[in-house]
Amino acid sequence: MTDVFATPVVGVMLSLLAFELGLWLNRKTRLSLLNPLLIAVALIILLIHLTPLTLDDYQRGGQIISFLLAPATVALAIPLYKSIRLLKESPGPILAGIVAGSLLSLLSIIFLSKLFHLSQVLLLSMLPKSVTTPIGIALSEQLGGLPQVTVAAIVVTGIFGAVLAQPLFRFLRITDPVAQGIAIGTASHVLGTAKALEIGEVEGAMSSLSISLAGLATVLMAPLLSSWLV
């Protein structure tokens, strides 16, 4: 039995099945809180605790999925290309909103880390919380953070964005679809963008565009801020 769990295929298949189950539950319930990724993570943790499957066994397959993060990063150019028309229509306001949102995300982490006296390593690990996982892991390693903490921060940020986006828009009376899409994509990356696509086509397109540009802005600004902190 242990030999069966030790094969990389097990980790890959469990990841895919857990995520598919998460998607099914999300579609059935239509609850933003039941995020497919969150459900998949919870199921994998449960399996590791309740079955002979060990973390090392699972990671053999997880490494294959991690390898695919590199081409996934390159694929971010696709939504950027598809949304380039929207960017050409109002480049100034769009770029200003994305850069401002990315900077605010970085500064909020610095402020909260100082407020709660978090270690320098934790601060650096959470700086890339609002970018996609591939960019976040690479940036965390570059800054000297812990990629595991970075991934957790990215997932939590994305789920919060998906759950709270619409209530916040209603509370703040933000009705412009372009502004909504920029806010979601800049603050909560791919997980938030899935919600933006549910809201509307323009929101989804602007959110997809913001993911790529916010990632670029964060990669440029985070090292400068981290060098200032050290």
mmCIF file with all atom_site columns, C-alpha atoms in Angstrom:
data_model
loop_
_atom_site.group_PDB
_atom_site.id
_atom_site.type_symbol
_atom_site.label_atom_id
_atom_site.label_alt_id
_atom_site.label_comp_id
_atom_site.label_asym_id
_atom_site.label_entity_id
_atom_site.label_seq_id
_atom_site.pdbx_PDB_ins_code
_atom_site.Cartn_x
_atom_site.Cartn_y
_atom_site.Cartn_z
_atom_site.occupancy
_atom_site.B_iso_or_equiv
_atom_site.pdbx_formal_charge
_atom_site.auth_seq_id
_atom_site.auth_comp_id
_atom_site.auth_asym_id
_atom_site.auth_atom_id
_atom_site.pdbx_PDB_model_num
ATOM 1   C CA . MET A 1 1   ? 0.000   0.000  0.000   1.00 0.00 ? 1   MET A CA 1
ATOM 2   C CA . THR A 1 2   ? 2.809   2.386  0.895   1.00 0.00 ? 2   THR A CA 1
ATOM 3   C CA . ASP A 1 3   ? 4.471   1.699  -2.477  1.00 0.00 ? 3   ASP A CA 1
ATOM 4   C CA . VAL A 1 4   ? 1.260   2.711  -4.256  1.00 0.00 ? 4   VAL A CA 1
ATOM 5   C CA . PHE A 1 5   ? 1.145   6.045  -2.419  1.00 0.00 ? 5   PHE A CA 1
ATOM 6   C CA . ALA A 1 6   ? 4.814   6.657  -3.207  1.00 0.00 ? 6   ALA A CA 1
ATOM 7   C CA . THR A 1 7   ? 4.196   7.069  -6.944  1.00 0.00 ? 7   THR A CA 1
ATOM 8   C CA . PRO A 1 8   ? 4.014   10.663 -8.268  1.00 0.00 ? 8   PRO A CA 1
ATOM 9   C CA . VAL A 1 9   ? 0.778   9.889  -10.120 1.00 0.00 ? 9   VAL A CA 1
ATOM 10  C CA . VAL A 1 10  ? -1.071  9.650  -6.795  1.00 0.00 ? 10  VAL A CA 1
ATOM 11  C CA . GLY A 1 11  ? -0.268  13.230 -5.823  1.00 0.00 ? 11  GLY A CA 1
ATOM 12  C CA . VAL A 1 12  ? -1.301  14.564 -9.227  1.00 0.00 ? 12  VAL A CA 1
ATOM 13  C CA . MET A 1 13  ? -4.556  12.590 -9.342  1.00 0.00 ? 13  MET A CA 1
ATOM 14  C CA . LEU A 1 14  ? -5.516  13.518 -5.781  1.00 0.00 ? 14  LEU A CA 1
ATOM 15  C CA . SER A 1 15  ? -4.916  17.194 -6.550  1.00 0.00 ? 15  SER A CA 1
ATOM 16  C CA . LEU A 1 16  ? -7.078  17.075 -9.675  1.00 0.00 ? 16  LEU A CA 1
ATOM 17  C CA . LEU A 1 17  ? -9.876  15.088 -8.024  1.00 0.00 ? 17  LEU A CA 1
ATOM 18  C CA . ALA A 1 18  ? -9.918  17.312 -4.930  1.00 0.00 ? 18  ALA A CA 1
ATOM 19  C CA . PHE A 1 19  ? -10.094 20.444 -7.079  1.00 0.00 ? 19  PHE A CA 1
ATOM 20  C CA . GLU A 1 20  ? -12.847 18.977 -9.279  1.00 0.00 ? 20  GLU A CA 1
ATOM 21  C CA . LEU A 1 21  ? -14.856 18.157 -6.153  1.00 0.00 ? 21  LEU A CA 1
ATOM 22  C CA . GLY A 1 22  ? -14.304 21.715 -4.962  1.00 0.00 ? 22  GLY A CA 1
ATOM 23  C CA . LEU A 1 23  ? -15.579 23.063 -8.293  1.00 0.00 ? 23  LEU A CA 1
ATOM 24  C CA . TRP A 1 24  ? -18.652 20.841 -8.098  1.00 0.00 ? 24  TRP A CA 1
ATOM 25  C CA . LEU A 1 25  ? -19.487 21.977 -4.554  1.00 0.00 ? 25  LEU A CA 1
ATOM 26  C CA . ASN A 1 26  ? -18.963 25.613 -5.498  1.00 0.00 ? 26  ASN A CA 1
ATOM 27  C CA . ARG A 1 27  ? -21.297 25.344 -8.491  1.00 0.00 ? 27  ARG A CA 1
ATOM 28  C CA . LYS A 1 28  ? -23.946 23.475 -6.524  1.00 0.00 ? 28  LYS A CA 1
ATOM 29  C CA . THR A 1 29  ? -23.999 25.832 -3.547  1.00 0.00 ? 29  THR A CA 1
ATOM 30  C CA . ARG A 1 30  ? -22.979 29.087 -5.343  1.00 0.00 ? 30  ARG A CA 1
ATOM 31  C CA . LEU A 1 31  ? -21.252 30.130 -2.120  1.00 0.00 ? 31  LEU A CA 1
ATOM 32  C CA . SER A 1 32  ? -18.089 32.186 -2.633  1.00 0.00 ? 32  SER A CA 1
ATOM 33  C CA . LEU A 1 33  ? -16.770 30.937 0.704   1.00 0.00 ? 33  LEU A CA 1
ATOM 34  C CA . LEU A 1 34  ? -16.658 27.393 -0.678  1.00 0.00 ? 34  LEU A CA 1
ATOM 35  C CA . ASN A 1 35  ? -13.736 28.199 -2.928  1.00 0.00 ? 35  ASN A CA 1
ATOM 36  C CA . PRO A 1 36  ? -12.548 25.192 -5.002  1.00 0.00 ? 36  PRO A CA 1
ATOM 37  C CA . LEU A 1 37  ? -8.910  25.729 -4.048  1.00 0.00 ? 37  LEU A CA 1
ATOM 38  C CA . LEU A 1 38  ? -9.739  26.020 -0.346  1.00 0.00 ? 38  LEU A CA 1
ATOM 39  C CA . ILE A 1 39  ? -11.791 22.818 -0.497  1.00 0.00 ? 39  ILE A CA 1
ATOM 40  C CA . ALA A 1 40  ? -9.007  20.995 -2.357  1.00 0.00 ? 40  ALA A CA 1
ATOM 41  C CA . VAL A 1 41  ? -6.399  22.041 0.220   1.00 0.00 ? 41  VAL A CA 1
ATOM 42  C CA . ALA A 1 42  ? -8.663  20.952 3.093   1.00 0.00 ? 42  ALA A CA 1
ATOM 43  C CA . LEU A 1 43  ? -9.321  17.570 1.466   1.00 0.00 ? 43  LEU A CA 1
ATOM 44  C CA . ILE A 1 44  ? -5.626  16.884 0.833   1.00 0.00 ? 44  ILE A CA 1
ATOM 45  C CA . ILE A 1 45  ? -4.755  17.752 4.450   1.00 0.00 ? 45  ILE A CA 1
ATOM 46  C CA . LEU A 1 46  ? -7.547  15.450 5.638   1.00 0.00 ? 46  LEU A CA 1
ATOM 47  C CA . LEU A 1 47  ? -6.280  12.591 3.459   1.00 0.00 ? 47  LEU A CA 1
ATOM 48  C CA . ILE A 1 48  ? -2.735  12.978 4.772   1.00 0.00 ? 48  ILE A CA 1
ATOM 49  C CA . HIS A 1 49  ? -4.011  12.761 8.352   1.00 0.00 ? 49  HIS A CA 1
ATOM 50  C CA . LEU A 1 50  ? -6.480  9.901  7.861   1.00 0.00 ? 50  LEU A CA 1
ATOM 51  C CA . THR A 1 51  ? -4.705  7.618  5.363   1.00 0.00 ? 51  THR A CA 1
ATOM 52  C CA . PRO A 1 52  ? -1.223  6.066  4.995   1.00 0.00 ? 52  PRO A CA 1
ATOM 53  C CA . LEU A 1 53  ? -0.435  8.862  2.515   1.00 0.00 ? 53  LEU A CA 1
ATOM 54  C CA . THR A 1 54  ? 2.423   10.991 3.861   1.00 0.00 ? 54  THR A CA 1
ATOM 55  C CA . LEU A 1 55  ? 3.331   14.567 2.992   1.00 0.00 ? 55  LEU A CA 1
ATOM 56  C CA . ASP A 1 56  ? 6.491   13.330 1.242   1.00 0.00 ? 56  ASP A CA 1
ATOM 57  C CA . ASP A 1 57  ? 4.410   10.905 -0.839  1.00 0.00 ? 57  ASP A CA 1
ATOM 58  C CA . TYR A 1 58  ? 2.022   13.660 -1.887  1.00 0.00 ? 58  TYR A CA 1
ATOM 59  C CA . GLN A 1 59  ? 4.816   16.085 -2.720  1.00 0.00 ? 59  GLN A CA 1
ATOM 60  C CA . ARG A 1 60  ? 6.260   13.684 -5.296  1.00 0.00 ? 60  ARG A CA 1
ATOM 61  C CA . GLY A 1 61  ? 3.216   14.444 -7.406  1.00 0.00 ? 61  GLY A CA 1
ATOM 62  C CA . GLY A 1 62  ? 3.011   18.008 -6.156  1.00 0.00 ? 62  GLY A CA 1
ATOM 63  C CA . GLN A 1 63  ? 6.420   18.707 -7.666  1.00 0.00 ? 63  GLN A CA 1
ATOM 64  C CA . ILE A 1 64  ? 4.992   17.939 -11.104 1.00 0.00 ? 64  ILE A CA 1
ATOM 65  C CA . ILE A 1 65  ? 2.240   20.497 -10.566 1.00 0.00 ? 65  ILE A CA 1
ATOM 66  C CA . SER A 1 66  ? 4.789   22.995 -9.238  1.00 0.00 ? 66  SER A CA 1
ATOM 67  C CA . PHE A 1 67  ? 6.833   22.501 -12.416 1.00 0.00 ? 67  PHE A CA 1
ATOM 68  C CA . LEU A 1 68  ? 3.813   23.626 -14.436 1.00 0.00 ? 68  LEU A CA 1
ATOM 69  C CA . LEU A 1 69  ? 3.764   26.956 -12.574 1.00 0.00 ? 69  LEU A CA 1
ATOM 70  C CA . ALA A 1 70  ? 6.546   28.267 -14.826 1.00 0.00 ? 70  ALA A CA 1
ATOM 71  C CA . PRO A 1 71  ? 4.594   27.901 -18.102 1.00 0.00 ? 71  PRO A CA 1
ATOM 72  C CA . ALA A 1 72  ? 1.512   29.167 -16.258 1.00 0.00 ? 72  ALA A CA 1
ATOM 73  C CA . THR A 1 73  ? 3.407   32.392 -15.558 1.00 0.00 ? 73  THR A CA 1
ATOM 74  C CA . VAL A 1 74  ? 4.233   32.789 -19.248 1.00 0.00 ? 74  VAL A CA 1
ATOM 75  C CA . ALA A 1 75  ? 0.573   32.123 -20.098 1.00 0.00 ? 75  ALA A CA 1
ATOM 76  C CA . LEU A 1 76  ? -0.384  35.310 -18.235 1.00 0.00 ? 76  LEU A CA 1
ATOM 77  C CA . ALA A 1 77  ? 0.571   37.102 -21.447 1.00 0.00 ? 77  ALA A CA 1
ATOM 78  C CA . ILE A 1 78  ? -2.592  35.697 -23.065 1.00 0.00 ? 78  ILE A CA 1
ATOM 79  C CA . PRO A 1 79  ? -5.179  37.673 -21.019 1.00 0.00 ? 79  PRO A CA 1
ATOM 80  C CA . LEU A 1 80  ? -2.931  40.708 -21.330 1.00 0.00 ? 80  LEU A CA 1
ATOM 81  C CA . TYR A 1 81  ? -2.964  40.388 -25.139 1.00 0.00 ? 81  TYR A CA 1
ATOM 82  C CA . LYS A 1 82  ? -6.731  39.811 -25.244 1.00 0.00 ? 82  LYS A CA 1
ATOM 83  C CA . SER A 1 83  ? -7.405  42.867 -23.078 1.00 0.00 ? 83  SER A CA 1
ATOM 84  C CA . ILE A 1 84  ? -4.922  45.186 -24.786 1.00 0.00 ? 84  ILE A CA 1
ATOM 85  C CA . ARG A 1 85  ? -7.758  47.052 -26.540 1.00 0.00 ? 85  ARG A CA 1
ATOM 86  C CA . LEU A 1 86  ? -9.228  48.079 -23.183 1.00 0.00 ? 86  LEU A CA 1
ATOM 87  C CA . LEU A 1 87  ? -5.811  49.238 -22.031 1.00 0.00 ? 87  LEU A CA 1
ATOM 88  C CA . LYS A 1 88  ? -5.350  51.371 -25.162 1.00 0.00 ? 88  LYS A CA 1
ATOM 89  C CA . GLU A 1 89  ? -8.684  53.116 -24.571 1.00 0.00 ? 89  GLU A CA 1
ATOM 90  C CA . SER A 1 90  ? -7.748  54.525 -21.143 1.00 0.00 ? 90  SER A CA 1
ATOM 91  C CA . PRO A 1 91  ? -4.090  53.692 -20.423 1.00 0.00 ? 91  PRO A CA 1
ATOM 92  C CA . GLY A 1 92  ? -3.499  56.429 -17.835 1.00 0.00 ? 92  GLY A CA 1
ATOM 93  C CA . PRO A 1 93  ? -6.343  55.700 -15.375 1.00 0.00 ? 93  PRO A CA 1
ATOM 94  C CA . ILE A 1 94  ? -5.968  51.925 -15.741 1.00 0.00 ? 94  ILE A CA 1
ATOM 95  C CA . LEU A 1 95  ? -2.219  51.875 -15.122 1.00 0.00 ? 95  LEU A CA 1
ATOM 96  C CA . ALA A 1 96  ? -2.535  54.390 -12.282 1.00 0.00 ? 96  ALA A CA 1
ATOM 97  C CA . GLY A 1 97  ? -5.183  52.248 -10.592 1.00 0.00 ? 97  GLY A CA 1
ATOM 98  C CA . ILE A 1 98  ? -3.143  49.057 -10.910 1.00 0.00 ? 98  ILE A CA 1
ATOM 99  C CA . VAL A 1 99  ? 0.106   50.628 -9.682  1.00 0.00 ? 99  VAL A CA 1
ATOM 100 C CA . ALA A 1 100 ? -1.671  52.371 -6.792  1.00 0.00 ? 100 ALA A CA 1
ATOM 101 C CA . GLY A 1 101 ? -3.424  49.143 -5.806  1.00 0.00 ? 101 GLY A CA 1
ATOM 102 C CA . SER A 1 102 ? -0.193  47.146 -5.929  1.00 0.00 ? 102 SER A CA 1
ATOM 103 C CA . LEU A 1 103 ? 1.656   49.754 -3.871  1.00 0.00 ? 103 LEU A CA 1
ATOM 104 C CA . LEU A 1 104 ? -1.148  49.878 -1.300  1.00 0.00 ? 104 LEU A CA 1
ATOM 105 C CA . SER A 1 105 ? -1.033  46.083 -0.999  1.00 0.00 ? 105 SER A CA 1
ATOM 106 C CA . LEU A 1 106 ? 2.703   46.163 -0.265  1.00 0.00 ? 106 LEU A CA 1
ATOM 107 C CA . LEU A 1 107 ? 2.446   49.068 2.182   1.00 0.00 ? 107 LEU A CA 1
ATOM 108 C CA . SER A 1 108 ? -0.452  47.441 4.054   1.00 0.00 ? 108 SER A CA 1
ATOM 109 C CA . ILE A 1 109 ? 1.641   44.323 4.685   1.00 0.00 ? 109 ILE A CA 1
ATOM 110 C CA . ILE A 1 110 ? 4.559   46.424 5.920   1.00 0.00 ? 110 ILE A CA 1
ATOM 111 C CA . PHE A 1 111 ? 2.286   48.437 8.221   1.00 0.00 ? 111 PHE A CA 1
ATOM 112 C CA . LEU A 1 112 ? 0.513   45.390 9.687   1.00 0.00 ? 112 LEU A CA 1
ATOM 113 C CA . SER A 1 113 ? 3.775   43.480 10.111  1.00 0.00 ? 113 SER A CA 1
ATOM 114 C CA . LYS A 1 114 ? 5.270   46.371 12.054  1.00 0.00 ? 114 LYS A CA 1
ATOM 115 C CA . LEU A 1 115 ? 2.067   46.812 14.067  1.00 0.00 ? 115 LEU A CA 1
ATOM 116 C CA . PHE A 1 116 ? 1.992   43.158 15.168  1.00 0.00 ? 116 PHE A CA 1
ATOM 117 C CA . HIS A 1 117 ? 5.806   42.852 15.457  1.00 0.00 ? 117 HIS A CA 1
ATOM 118 C CA . LEU A 1 118 ? 6.107   40.077 12.870  1.00 0.00 ? 118 LEU A CA 1
ATOM 119 C CA . SER A 1 119 ? 9.548   38.825 11.927  1.00 0.00 ? 119 SER A CA 1
ATOM 120 C CA . GLN A 1 120 ? 11.359  40.121 8.864   1.00 0.00 ? 120 GLN A CA 1
ATOM 121 C CA . VAL A 1 121 ? 11.055  36.710 7.197   1.00 0.00 ? 121 VAL A CA 1
ATOM 122 C CA . LEU A 1 122 ? 7.270   36.664 7.608   1.00 0.00 ? 122 LEU A CA 1
ATOM 123 C CA . LEU A 1 123 ? 7.014   40.210 6.293   1.00 0.00 ? 123 LEU A CA 1
ATOM 124 C CA . LEU A 1 124 ? 9.018   39.341 3.175   1.00 0.00 ? 124 LEU A CA 1
ATOM 125 C CA . SER A 1 125 ? 7.012   36.140 2.720   1.00 0.00 ? 125 SER A CA 1
ATOM 126 C CA . MET A 1 126 ? 3.696   38.008 2.702   1.00 0.00 ? 126 MET A CA 1
ATOM 127 C CA . LEU A 1 127 ? 4.709   40.923 0.479   1.00 0.00 ? 127 LEU A CA 1
ATOM 128 C CA . PRO A 1 128 ? 3.676   39.079 -2.739  1.00 0.00 ? 128 PRO A CA 1
ATOM 129 C CA . LYS A 1 129 ? 0.228   38.161 -1.338  1.00 0.00 ? 129 LYS A CA 1
ATOM 130 C CA . SER A 1 130 ? -1.736  39.838 -4.137  1.00 0.00 ? 130 SER A CA 1
ATOM 131 C CA . VAL A 1 131 ? 0.029   38.301 -7.148  1.00 0.00 ? 131 VAL A CA 1
ATOM 132 C CA . THR A 1 132 ? -0.422  34.893 -8.750  1.00 0.00 ? 132 THR A CA 1
ATOM 133 C CA . THR A 1 133 ? 1.232   31.863 -7.163  1.00 0.00 ? 133 THR A CA 1
ATOM 134 C CA . PRO A 1 134 ? 4.037   31.416 -9.765  1.00 0.00 ? 134 PRO A CA 1
ATOM 135 C CA . ILE A 1 135 ? 5.116   35.053 -9.485  1.00 0.00 ? 135 ILE A CA 1
ATOM 136 C CA . GLY A 1 136 ? 4.637   35.039 -5.708  1.00 0.00 ? 136 GLY A CA 1
ATOM 137 C CA . ILE A 1 137 ? 6.864   32.001 -5.141  1.00 0.00 ? 137 ILE A CA 1
ATOM 138 C CA . ALA A 1 138 ? 9.659   33.350 -7.343  1.00 0.00 ? 138 ALA A CA 1
ATOM 139 C CA . LEU A 1 139 ? 9.477   36.792 -5.724  1.00 0.00 ? 139 LEU A CA 1
ATOM 140 C CA . SER A 1 140 ? 9.393   35.351 -2.206  1.00 0.00 ? 140 SER A CA 1
ATOM 141 C CA . GLU A 1 141 ? 12.542  33.313 -2.884  1.00 0.00 ? 141 GLU A CA 1
ATOM 142 C CA . GLN A 1 142 ? 14.246  36.384 -4.334  1.00 0.00 ? 142 GLN A CA 1
ATOM 143 C CA . LEU A 1 143 ? 13.381  38.498 -1.278  1.00 0.00 ? 143 LEU A CA 1
ATOM 144 C CA . GLY A 1 144 ? 14.445  35.813 1.204   1.00 0.00 ? 144 GLY A CA 1
ATOM 145 C CA . GLY A 1 145 ? 10.963  34.830 2.337   1.00 0.00 ? 145 GLY A CA 1
ATOM 146 C CA . LEU A 1 146 ? 9.351   31.428 2.840   1.00 0.00 ? 146 LEU A CA 1
ATOM 147 C CA . PRO A 1 147 ? 7.487   30.258 -0.287  1.00 0.00 ? 147 PRO A CA 1
ATOM 148 C CA . GLN A 1 148 ? 5.174   28.062 1.818   1.00 0.00 ? 148 GLN A CA 1
ATOM 149 C CA . VAL A 1 149 ? 3.982   31.094 3.777   1.00 0.00 ? 149 VAL A CA 1
ATOM 150 C CA . THR A 1 150 ? 3.690   33.082 0.554   1.00 0.00 ? 150 THR A CA 1
ATOM 151 C CA . VAL A 1 151 ? 1.418   30.475 -1.029  1.00 0.00 ? 151 VAL A CA 1
ATOM 152 C CA . ALA A 1 152 ? -0.826  30.453 2.056   1.00 0.00 ? 152 ALA A CA 1
ATOM 153 C CA . ALA A 1 153 ? -1.021  34.265 2.006   1.00 0.00 ? 153 ALA A CA 1
ATOM 154 C CA . ILE A 1 154 ? -1.851  34.264 -1.718  1.00 0.00 ? 154 ILE A CA 1
ATOM 155 C CA . VAL A 1 155 ? -4.647  31.715 -1.278  1.00 0.00 ? 155 VAL A CA 1
ATOM 156 C CA . VAL A 1 156 ? -6.188  33.547 1.692   1.00 0.00 ? 156 VAL A CA 1
ATOM 157 C CA . THR A 1 157 ? -5.987  36.887 -0.140  1.00 0.00 ? 157 THR A CA 1
ATOM 158 C CA . GLY A 1 158 ? -7.656  35.443 -3.226  1.00 0.00 ? 158 GLY A CA 1
ATOM 159 C CA . ILE A 1 159 ? -10.480 33.863 -1.245  1.00 0.00 ? 159 ILE A CA 1
ATOM 160 C CA . PHE A 1 160 ? -11.116 37.066 0.705   1.00 0.00 ? 160 PHE A CA 1
ATOM 161 C CA . GLY A 1 161 ? -11.215 39.002 -2.563  1.00 0.00 ? 161 GLY A CA 1
ATOM 162 C CA . ALA A 1 162 ? -13.679 36.590 -4.143  1.00 0.00 ? 162 ALA A CA 1
ATOM 163 C CA . VAL A 1 163 ? -15.960 36.626 -1.091  1.00 0.00 ? 163 VAL A CA 1
ATOM 164 C CA . LEU A 1 164 ? -15.855 40.330 -0.199  1.00 0.00 ? 164 LEU A CA 1
ATOM 165 C CA . ALA A 1 165 ? -15.595 42.031 -3.612  1.00 0.00 ? 165 ALA A CA 1
ATOM 166 C CA . GLN A 1 166 ? -19.292 42.513 -4.360  1.00 0.00 ? 166 GLN A CA 1
ATOM 167 C CA . PRO A 1 167 ? -20.329 43.486 -0.795  1.00 0.00 ? 167 PRO A CA 1
ATOM 168 C CA . LEU A 1 168 ? -17.530 46.077 -0.743  1.00 0.00 ? 168 LEU A CA 1
ATOM 169 C CA . PHE A 1 169 ? -18.555 47.478 -4.124  1.00 0.00 ? 169 PHE A CA 1
ATOM 170 C CA . ARG A 1 170 ? -22.128 47.870 -2.894  1.00 0.00 ? 170 ARG A CA 1
ATOM 171 C CA . PHE A 1 171 ? -21.004 49.470 0.368   1.00 0.00 ? 171 PHE A CA 1
ATOM 172 C CA . LEU A 1 172 ? -18.657 51.907 -1.396  1.00 0.00 ? 172 LEU A CA 1
ATOM 173 C CA . ARG A 1 173 ? -21.119 52.429 -4.291  1.00 0.00 ? 173 ARG A CA 1
ATOM 174 C CA . ILE A 1 174 ? -18.579 51.478 -6.939  1.00 0.00 ? 174 ILE A CA 1
ATOM 175 C CA . THR A 1 175 ? -20.625 50.652 -10.034 1.00 0.00 ? 175 THR A CA 1
ATOM 176 C CA . ASP A 1 176 ? -18.174 51.159 -12.907 1.00 0.00 ? 176 ASP A CA 1
ATOM 177 C CA . PRO A 1 177 ? -17.309 47.708 -14.361 1.00 0.00 ? 177 PRO A CA 1
ATOM 178 C CA . VAL A 1 178 ? -13.784 48.781 -15.352 1.00 0.00 ? 178 VAL A CA 1
ATOM 179 C CA . ALA A 1 179 ? -13.021 49.998 -11.829 1.00 0.00 ? 179 ALA A CA 1
ATOM 180 C CA . GLN A 1 180 ? -14.464 46.818 -10.337 1.00 0.00 ? 180 GLN A CA 1
ATOM 181 C CA . GLY A 1 181 ? -12.355 44.609 -12.593 1.00 0.00 ? 181 GLY A CA 1
ATOM 182 C CA . ILE A 1 182 ? -9.151  46.516 -11.852 1.00 0.00 ? 182 ILE A CA 1
ATOM 183 C CA . ALA A 1 183 ? -9.794  46.373 -8.106  1.00 0.00 ? 183 ALA A CA 1
ATOM 184 C CA . ILE A 1 184 ? -10.484 42.631 -8.100  1.00 0.00 ? 184 ILE A CA 1
ATOM 185 C CA . GLY A 1 185 ? -7.584  41.629 -10.349 1.00 0.00 ? 185 GLY A CA 1
ATOM 186 C CA . THR A 1 186 ? -5.045  43.845 -8.611  1.00 0.00 ? 186 THR A CA 1
ATOM 187 C CA . ALA A 1 187 ? -6.048  42.813 -5.096  1.00 0.00 ? 187 ALA A CA 1
ATOM 188 C CA . SER A 1 188 ? -6.920  39.144 -5.448  1.00 0.00 ? 188 SER A CA 1
ATOM 189 C CA . HIS A 1 189 ? -5.305  37.730 -8.637  1.00 0.00 ? 189 HIS A CA 1
ATOM 190 C CA . VAL A 1 190 ? -6.745  34.597 -10.290 1.00 0.00 ? 190 VAL A CA 1
ATOM 191 C CA . LEU A 1 191 ? -9.138  33.582 -7.508  1.00 0.00 ? 191 LEU A CA 1
ATOM 192 C CA . GLY A 1 192 ? -10.726 37.014 -7.540  1.00 0.00 ? 192 GLY A CA 1
ATOM 193 C CA . THR A 1 193 ? -10.790 37.044 -11.339 1.00 0.00 ? 193 THR A CA 1
ATOM 194 C CA . ALA A 1 194 ? -12.943 33.913 -11.341 1.00 0.00 ? 194 ALA A CA 1
ATOM 195 C CA . LYS A 1 195 ? -15.482 35.950 -9.376  1.00 0.00 ? 195 LYS A CA 1
ATOM 196 C CA . ALA A 1 196 ? -15.063 38.938 -11.710 1.00 0.00 ? 196 ALA A CA 1
ATOM 197 C CA . LEU A 1 197 ? -15.933 36.722 -14.686 1.00 0.00 ? 197 LEU A CA 1
ATOM 198 C CA . GLU A 1 198 ? -19.158 35.771 -12.901 1.00 0.00 ? 198 GLU A CA 1
ATOM 199 C CA . ILE A 1 199 ? -20.031 39.444 -12.391 1.00 0.00 ? 199 ILE A CA 1
ATOM 200 C CA . GLY A 1 200 ? -19.600 40.440 -16.037 1.00 0.00 ? 200 GLY A CA 1
ATOM 201 C CA . GLU A 1 201 ? -17.524 40.288 -19.218 1.00 0.00 ? 201 GLU A CA 1
ATOM 202 C CA . VAL A 1 202 ? -15.898 43.710 -18.792 1.00 0.00 ? 202 VAL A CA 1
ATOM 203 C CA . GLU A 1 203 ? -15.119 43.041 -15.130 1.00 0.00 ? 203 GLU A CA 1
ATOM 204 C CA . GLY A 1 204 ? -13.524 39.722 -16.045 1.00 0.00 ? 204 GLY A CA 1
ATOM 205 C CA . ALA A 1 205 ? -11.464 41.204 -18.881 1.00 0.00 ? 205 ALA A CA 1
ATOM 206 C CA . MET A 1 206 ? -10.173 44.082 -16.743 1.00 0.00 ? 206 MET A CA 1
ATOM 207 C CA . SER A 1 207 ? -9.404  41.726 -13.874 1.00 0.00 ? 207 SER A CA 1
ATOM 208 C CA . SER A 1 208 ? -7.427  39.441 -16.205 1.00 0.00 ? 208 SER A CA 1
ATOM 209 C CA . LEU A 1 209 ? -5.504  42.429 -17.523 1.00 0.00 ? 209 LEU A CA 1
ATOM 210 C CA . SER A 1 210 ? -4.794  43.642 -13.989 1.00 0.00 ? 210 SER A CA 1
ATOM 211 C CA . ILE A 1 211 ? -3.324  40.291 -12.913 1.00 0.00 ? 211 ILE A CA 1
ATOM 212 C CA . SER A 1 212 ? -0.445  40.566 -15.372 1.00 0.00 ? 212 SER A CA 1
ATOM 213 C CA . LEU A 1 213 ? 0.264   44.259 -14.838 1.00 0.00 ? 213 LEU A CA 1
ATOM 214 C CA . ALA A 1 214 ? -0.106  44.056 -11.051 1.00 0.00 ? 214 ALA A CA 1
ATOM 215 C CA . GLY A 1 215 ? 2.357   41.162 -11.035 1.00 0.00 ? 215 GLY A CA 1
ATOM 216 C CA . LEU A 1 216 ? 4.843   43.243 -13.004 1.00 0.00 ? 216 LEU A CA 1
ATOM 217 C CA . ALA A 1 217 ? 4.344   46.271 -10.738 1.00 0.00 ? 217 ALA A CA 1
ATOM 218 C CA . THR A 1 218 ? 4.813   44.156 -7.617  1.00 0.00 ? 218 THR A CA 1
ATOM 219 C CA . VAL A 1 219 ? 7.976   42.517 -8.965  1.00 0.00 ? 219 VAL A CA 1
ATOM 220 C CA . LEU A 1 220 ? 9.433   45.972 -9.592  1.00 0.00 ? 220 LEU A CA 1
ATOM 221 C CA . MET A 1 221 ? 8.343   47.623 -6.325  1.00 0.00 ? 221 MET A CA 1
ATOM 222 C CA . ALA A 1 222 ? 8.718   44.824 -3.746  1.00 0.00 ? 222 ALA A CA 1
ATOM 223 C CA . PRO A 1 223 ? 12.546  44.547 -3.959  1.00 0.00 ? 223 PRO A CA 1
ATOM 224 C CA . LEU A 1 224 ? 12.875  48.326 -3.590  1.00 0.00 ? 224 LEU A CA 1
ATOM 225 C CA . LEU A 1 225 ? 10.662  48.368 -0.501  1.00 0.00 ? 225 LEU A CA 1
ATOM 226 C CA . SER A 1 226 ? 12.346  45.298 0.999   1.00 0.00 ? 226 SER A CA 1
ATOM 227 C CA . SER A 1 227 ? 15.817  46.812 0.559   1.00 0.00 ? 227 SER A CA 1
ATOM 228 C CA . TRP A 1 228 ? 14.564  49.921 2.354   1.00 0.00 ? 228 TRP A CA 1
ATOM 229 C CA . LEU A 1 229 ? 13.287  47.749 5.230   1.00 0.00 ? 229 LEU A CA 1
ATOM 230 C CA . VAL A 1 230 ? 16.503  45.781 5.739   1.00 0.00 ? 230 VAL A CA 1
#
